[in-house]
Short mmCIF file of N, CA and C in Angstrom, two decimals:
data_model
loop_
_atom_site.label_atom_id
_atom_site.label_comp_id
_atom_site.label_asym_id
_atom_site.label_seq_id
_atom_site.Cartn_x
_atom_site.Cartn_y
_atom_site.Cartn_z
N MET A 1 -13.27 9.37 16.80
CA MET A 1 -11.83 9.42 17.03
C MET A 1 -11.41 8.32 18.00
N ARG A 2 -12.16 8.12 19.05
CA ARG A 2 -11.81 7.12 20.03
C ARG A 2 -11.77 5.72 19.41
N LYS A 3 -12.71 5.41 18.54
CA LYS A 3 -12.80 4.08 17.92
C LYS A 3 -11.53 3.78 17.11
N ILE A 4 -11.08 4.73 16.32
CA ILE A 4 -9.88 4.48 15.51
C ILE A 4 -8.64 4.33 16.40
N LEU A 5 -8.57 5.07 17.50
CA LEU A 5 -7.45 4.93 18.43
C LEU A 5 -7.48 3.56 19.12
N GLU A 6 -8.68 3.10 19.48
CA GLU A 6 -8.80 1.77 20.08
C GLU A 6 -8.41 0.69 19.07
N ASP A 7 -8.87 0.83 17.83
CA ASP A 7 -8.50 -0.13 16.79
C ASP A 7 -6.99 -0.15 16.58
N PHE A 8 -6.38 1.02 16.60
CA PHE A 8 -4.94 1.13 16.45
C PHE A 8 -4.23 0.44 17.62
N TYR A 9 -4.68 0.68 18.83
CA TYR A 9 -4.10 0.09 20.03
C TYR A 9 -4.17 -1.44 19.99
N TYR A 10 -5.32 -1.95 19.58
CA TYR A 10 -5.52 -3.40 19.55
C TYR A 10 -5.06 -4.05 18.24
N SER A 11 -4.35 -3.31 17.43
CA SER A 11 -3.81 -3.80 16.15
C SER A 11 -4.89 -4.27 15.19
N ASN A 12 -6.03 -3.61 15.23
CA ASN A 12 -7.13 -3.95 14.32
C ASN A 12 -7.06 -3.17 13.02
N ILE A 13 -6.09 -2.30 12.92
CA ILE A 13 -5.91 -1.52 11.69
C ILE A 13 -4.72 -2.11 10.95
N THR A 14 -4.98 -2.61 9.78
CA THR A 14 -3.92 -3.19 8.96
C THR A 14 -4.03 -2.62 7.55
N PRO A 15 -3.39 -1.49 7.31
CA PRO A 15 -3.51 -0.82 6.02
C PRO A 15 -3.03 -1.66 4.84
N CYS A 16 -2.16 -2.62 5.10
CA CYS A 16 -1.64 -3.42 3.98
C CYS A 16 -2.61 -4.51 3.54
N ASP A 17 -3.62 -4.80 4.35
CA ASP A 17 -4.63 -5.78 3.94
C ASP A 17 -5.67 -5.10 3.08
N GLN A 18 -5.79 -5.57 1.87
CA GLN A 18 -6.76 -4.98 0.95
C GLN A 18 -7.57 -6.09 0.32
N GLN A 19 -8.83 -5.82 0.13
CA GLN A 19 -9.69 -6.74 -0.60
C GLN A 19 -9.89 -6.19 -2.00
N MET A 20 -9.73 -7.06 -2.99
CA MET A 20 -9.94 -6.63 -4.37
C MET A 20 -11.36 -6.96 -4.77
N ALA A 21 -12.00 -6.00 -5.36
CA ALA A 21 -13.33 -6.25 -5.90
C ALA A 21 -13.19 -7.24 -7.05
N PRO A 22 -14.07 -8.23 -7.11
CA PRO A 22 -13.95 -9.28 -8.14
C PRO A 22 -13.98 -8.75 -9.57
N ASP A 23 -14.63 -7.62 -9.78
CA ASP A 23 -14.75 -7.09 -11.14
C ASP A 23 -13.83 -5.90 -11.39
N SER A 24 -12.83 -5.72 -10.51
CA SER A 24 -11.95 -4.56 -10.64
C SER A 24 -10.83 -4.81 -11.65
N GLU A 25 -10.27 -3.73 -12.15
CA GLU A 25 -9.14 -3.83 -13.07
C GLU A 25 -7.94 -4.46 -12.36
N MET A 26 -7.79 -4.18 -11.08
CA MET A 26 -6.68 -4.76 -10.31
C MET A 26 -6.81 -6.29 -10.26
N LYS A 27 -7.99 -6.79 -10.01
CA LYS A 27 -8.22 -8.23 -9.96
C LYS A 27 -7.93 -8.86 -11.32
N ARG A 28 -8.36 -8.22 -12.39
CA ARG A 28 -8.10 -8.75 -13.73
C ARG A 28 -6.59 -8.77 -14.01
N ALA A 29 -5.88 -7.73 -13.57
CA ALA A 29 -4.42 -7.68 -13.78
C ALA A 29 -3.73 -8.78 -12.98
N VAL A 30 -4.14 -8.98 -11.75
CA VAL A 30 -3.56 -10.04 -10.92
C VAL A 30 -3.81 -11.40 -11.55
N ASP A 31 -5.00 -11.61 -12.07
CA ASP A 31 -5.31 -12.88 -12.73
C ASP A 31 -4.45 -13.09 -13.98
N ARG A 32 -4.22 -12.01 -14.74
CA ARG A 32 -3.37 -12.12 -15.93
C ARG A 32 -1.93 -12.48 -15.55
N VAL A 33 -1.42 -11.83 -14.52
CA VAL A 33 -0.05 -12.13 -14.07
C VAL A 33 0.05 -13.57 -13.61
N SER A 34 -0.92 -14.02 -12.86
CA SER A 34 -0.92 -15.39 -12.37
C SER A 34 -0.94 -16.40 -13.52
N LYS A 35 -1.78 -16.13 -14.50
CA LYS A 35 -1.87 -17.04 -15.66
C LYS A 35 -0.55 -17.06 -16.44
N CYS A 36 0.04 -15.90 -16.65
CA CYS A 36 1.33 -15.84 -17.36
C CYS A 36 2.42 -16.57 -16.58
N GLU A 37 2.42 -16.42 -15.27
CA GLU A 37 3.42 -17.10 -14.45
C GLU A 37 3.26 -18.62 -14.55
N GLU A 38 2.02 -19.09 -14.53
CA GLU A 38 1.77 -20.53 -14.67
C GLU A 38 2.24 -21.03 -16.03
N GLN A 39 1.93 -20.29 -17.08
CA GLN A 39 2.34 -20.70 -18.43
C GLN A 39 3.86 -20.72 -18.57
N LEU A 40 4.50 -19.70 -18.03
CA LEU A 40 5.95 -19.63 -18.11
C LEU A 40 6.59 -20.75 -17.31
N THR A 41 6.05 -21.06 -16.15
CA THR A 41 6.57 -22.15 -15.31
C THR A 41 6.54 -23.47 -16.07
N GLU A 42 5.46 -23.70 -16.83
CA GLU A 42 5.35 -24.94 -17.60
C GLU A 42 6.41 -25.04 -18.70
N LEU A 43 6.82 -23.90 -19.23
CA LEU A 43 7.79 -23.90 -20.33
C LEU A 43 9.24 -24.05 -19.86
N LEU A 44 9.49 -23.73 -18.60
CA LEU A 44 10.87 -23.69 -18.10
C LEU A 44 11.32 -25.03 -17.55
N ASP A 45 12.64 -25.24 -17.60
CA ASP A 45 13.22 -26.40 -16.92
C ASP A 45 13.37 -26.07 -15.43
N GLU A 46 13.92 -27.00 -14.68
CA GLU A 46 14.02 -26.81 -13.23
C GLU A 46 14.81 -25.56 -12.86
N GLU A 47 15.94 -25.34 -13.52
CA GLU A 47 16.76 -24.16 -13.23
C GLU A 47 15.99 -22.87 -13.58
N GLY A 48 15.29 -22.88 -14.70
CA GLY A 48 14.49 -21.72 -15.10
C GLY A 48 13.38 -21.43 -14.10
N ARG A 49 12.73 -22.50 -13.61
CA ARG A 49 11.66 -22.30 -12.60
C ARG A 49 12.23 -21.72 -11.32
N HIS A 50 13.44 -22.18 -10.96
CA HIS A 50 14.09 -21.64 -9.76
C HIS A 50 14.38 -20.14 -9.93
N ILE A 51 14.87 -19.78 -11.08
CA ILE A 51 15.16 -18.36 -11.36
C ILE A 51 13.86 -17.55 -11.37
N LEU A 52 12.81 -18.10 -11.97
CA LEU A 52 11.52 -17.41 -11.98
C LEU A 52 10.99 -17.20 -10.57
N THR A 53 11.13 -18.22 -9.73
CA THR A 53 10.69 -18.10 -8.33
C THR A 53 11.46 -17.00 -7.62
N ARG A 54 12.78 -16.97 -7.81
CA ARG A 54 13.59 -15.91 -7.20
C ARG A 54 13.17 -14.54 -7.71
N LEU A 55 12.90 -14.45 -9.01
CA LEU A 55 12.46 -13.19 -9.60
C LEU A 55 11.15 -12.71 -8.99
N THR A 56 10.17 -13.60 -8.91
CA THR A 56 8.86 -13.18 -8.39
C THR A 56 8.94 -12.83 -6.90
N ARG A 57 9.73 -13.56 -6.14
CA ARG A 57 9.89 -13.23 -4.71
C ARG A 57 10.59 -11.89 -4.53
N SER A 58 11.60 -11.64 -5.36
CA SER A 58 12.29 -10.35 -5.28
C SER A 58 11.35 -9.20 -5.65
N GLN A 59 10.52 -9.42 -6.67
CA GLN A 59 9.55 -8.39 -7.06
C GLN A 59 8.54 -8.15 -5.96
N GLN A 60 8.12 -9.21 -5.27
CA GLN A 60 7.20 -9.06 -4.14
C GLN A 60 7.83 -8.24 -3.02
N GLU A 61 9.12 -8.46 -2.77
CA GLU A 61 9.83 -7.68 -1.76
C GLU A 61 9.87 -6.20 -2.15
N ILE A 62 10.15 -5.94 -3.42
CA ILE A 62 10.17 -4.56 -3.91
C ILE A 62 8.79 -3.93 -3.75
N ASN A 63 7.75 -4.66 -4.16
CA ASN A 63 6.39 -4.14 -4.05
C ASN A 63 6.00 -3.85 -2.61
N SER A 64 6.39 -4.74 -1.71
CA SER A 64 6.09 -4.56 -0.29
C SER A 64 6.80 -3.33 0.27
N SER A 65 8.08 -3.17 -0.06
CA SER A 65 8.84 -2.01 0.40
C SER A 65 8.27 -0.72 -0.17
N THR A 66 7.89 -0.76 -1.44
CA THR A 66 7.30 0.42 -2.09
C THR A 66 5.98 0.80 -1.43
N ALA A 67 5.16 -0.21 -1.16
CA ALA A 67 3.87 0.05 -0.50
C ALA A 67 4.08 0.68 0.87
N LEU A 68 5.03 0.16 1.63
CA LEU A 68 5.34 0.71 2.96
C LEU A 68 5.80 2.15 2.85
N GLU A 69 6.73 2.42 1.95
CA GLU A 69 7.24 3.79 1.78
C GLU A 69 6.13 4.74 1.35
N ASN A 70 5.27 4.30 0.44
CA ASN A 70 4.17 5.16 -0.01
C ASN A 70 3.18 5.41 1.12
N PHE A 71 2.93 4.41 1.95
CA PHE A 71 2.06 4.59 3.11
C PHE A 71 2.64 5.64 4.05
N ILE A 72 3.93 5.51 4.35
CA ILE A 72 4.58 6.46 5.25
C ILE A 72 4.56 7.87 4.67
N LEU A 73 4.90 7.99 3.39
CA LEU A 73 4.88 9.31 2.74
C LEU A 73 3.48 9.91 2.76
N GLY A 74 2.47 9.11 2.48
CA GLY A 74 1.09 9.60 2.50
C GLY A 74 0.66 10.02 3.89
N PHE A 75 1.04 9.23 4.89
CA PHE A 75 0.70 9.57 6.27
C PHE A 75 1.37 10.87 6.68
N ARG A 76 2.64 11.01 6.34
CA ARG A 76 3.36 12.24 6.68
C ARG A 76 2.74 13.45 5.97
N LEU A 77 2.36 13.28 4.72
CA LEU A 77 1.71 14.37 4.01
C LEU A 77 0.41 14.75 4.69
N GLY A 78 -0.37 13.76 5.11
CA GLY A 78 -1.62 14.04 5.81
C GLY A 78 -1.38 14.80 7.11
N VAL A 79 -0.35 14.43 7.85
CA VAL A 79 -0.03 15.13 9.10
C VAL A 79 0.40 16.57 8.80
N ARG A 80 1.21 16.75 7.75
CA ARG A 80 1.63 18.11 7.39
C ARG A 80 0.43 18.96 6.98
N LEU A 81 -0.50 18.36 6.25
CA LEU A 81 -1.71 19.10 5.86
C LEU A 81 -2.52 19.50 7.09
N MET A 82 -2.66 18.58 8.04
CA MET A 82 -3.40 18.88 9.27
C MET A 82 -2.69 19.98 10.06
N ALA A 83 -1.36 19.91 10.16
CA ALA A 83 -0.60 20.93 10.88
C ALA A 83 -0.78 22.30 10.21
N GLU A 84 -0.77 22.31 8.89
CA GLU A 84 -0.96 23.56 8.17
C GLU A 84 -2.35 24.13 8.42
N CYS A 85 -3.33 23.27 8.49
CA CYS A 85 -4.71 23.72 8.75
C CYS A 85 -4.84 24.34 10.14
N MET A 86 -4.01 23.89 11.06
CA MET A 86 -4.08 24.38 12.44
C MET A 86 -3.30 25.67 12.65
N ASP A 87 -2.53 26.09 11.66
CA ASP A 87 -1.69 27.28 11.79
C ASP A 87 -2.55 28.54 11.64
N ASP A 88 -2.74 29.25 12.74
CA ASP A 88 -3.53 30.49 12.71
C ASP A 88 -2.76 31.63 12.08
N ASN A 89 -1.45 31.56 12.06
CA ASN A 89 -0.61 32.63 11.55
C ASN A 89 -0.05 32.22 10.18
N ASP A 90 -0.96 32.00 9.24
CA ASP A 90 -0.54 31.50 7.94
C ASP A 90 -0.49 32.57 6.85
N GLY A 91 -0.48 33.83 7.26
CA GLY A 91 -0.39 34.91 6.29
C GLY A 91 -1.73 35.45 5.85
N ASP A 92 -2.81 34.97 6.46
CA ASP A 92 -4.14 35.48 6.14
C ASP A 92 -4.18 36.96 6.52
N THR A 93 -4.59 37.81 5.58
CA THR A 93 -4.58 39.25 5.82
C THR A 93 -5.85 39.75 6.50
N ARG A 94 -6.82 38.87 6.70
CA ARG A 94 -8.02 39.30 7.40
C ARG A 94 -7.71 39.45 8.89
N ILE A 95 -8.44 40.26 9.56
CA ILE A 95 -8.21 40.52 10.98
C ILE A 95 -8.24 39.23 11.78
N GLY A 96 -7.15 38.96 12.44
CA GLY A 96 -7.06 37.78 13.29
C GLY A 96 -7.04 36.48 12.51
N GLY A 97 -7.05 36.55 11.20
CA GLY A 97 -7.03 35.35 10.40
C GLY A 97 -8.35 34.59 10.40
N GLU A 98 -9.40 35.20 10.94
CA GLU A 98 -10.71 34.53 11.03
C GLU A 98 -11.68 35.18 10.07
N GLN A 99 -12.69 34.43 9.69
CA GLN A 99 -13.74 34.97 8.84
C GLN A 99 -14.83 35.57 9.65
#
């Protein structure tokens, strides 16, 4: 417990940094998207490339916001689960709620 708190204090915990395994489905999907973007860029004129750049940047913003919200929701769910586990008066009909 102390180690994770120290890492948190020193900003050594960065949940948004992820490493993709080279043989993962995620890596293959990222490679496909990258290849399609390169091919599309070659087909477009300057205005089209500008629009494509704006589109991809906007999608990255959406993805980043979604990832943040999902992280927060997951963290809150974890805290609620822990709080529920600590509740001794949770309706257990056994004496004192203990086994």
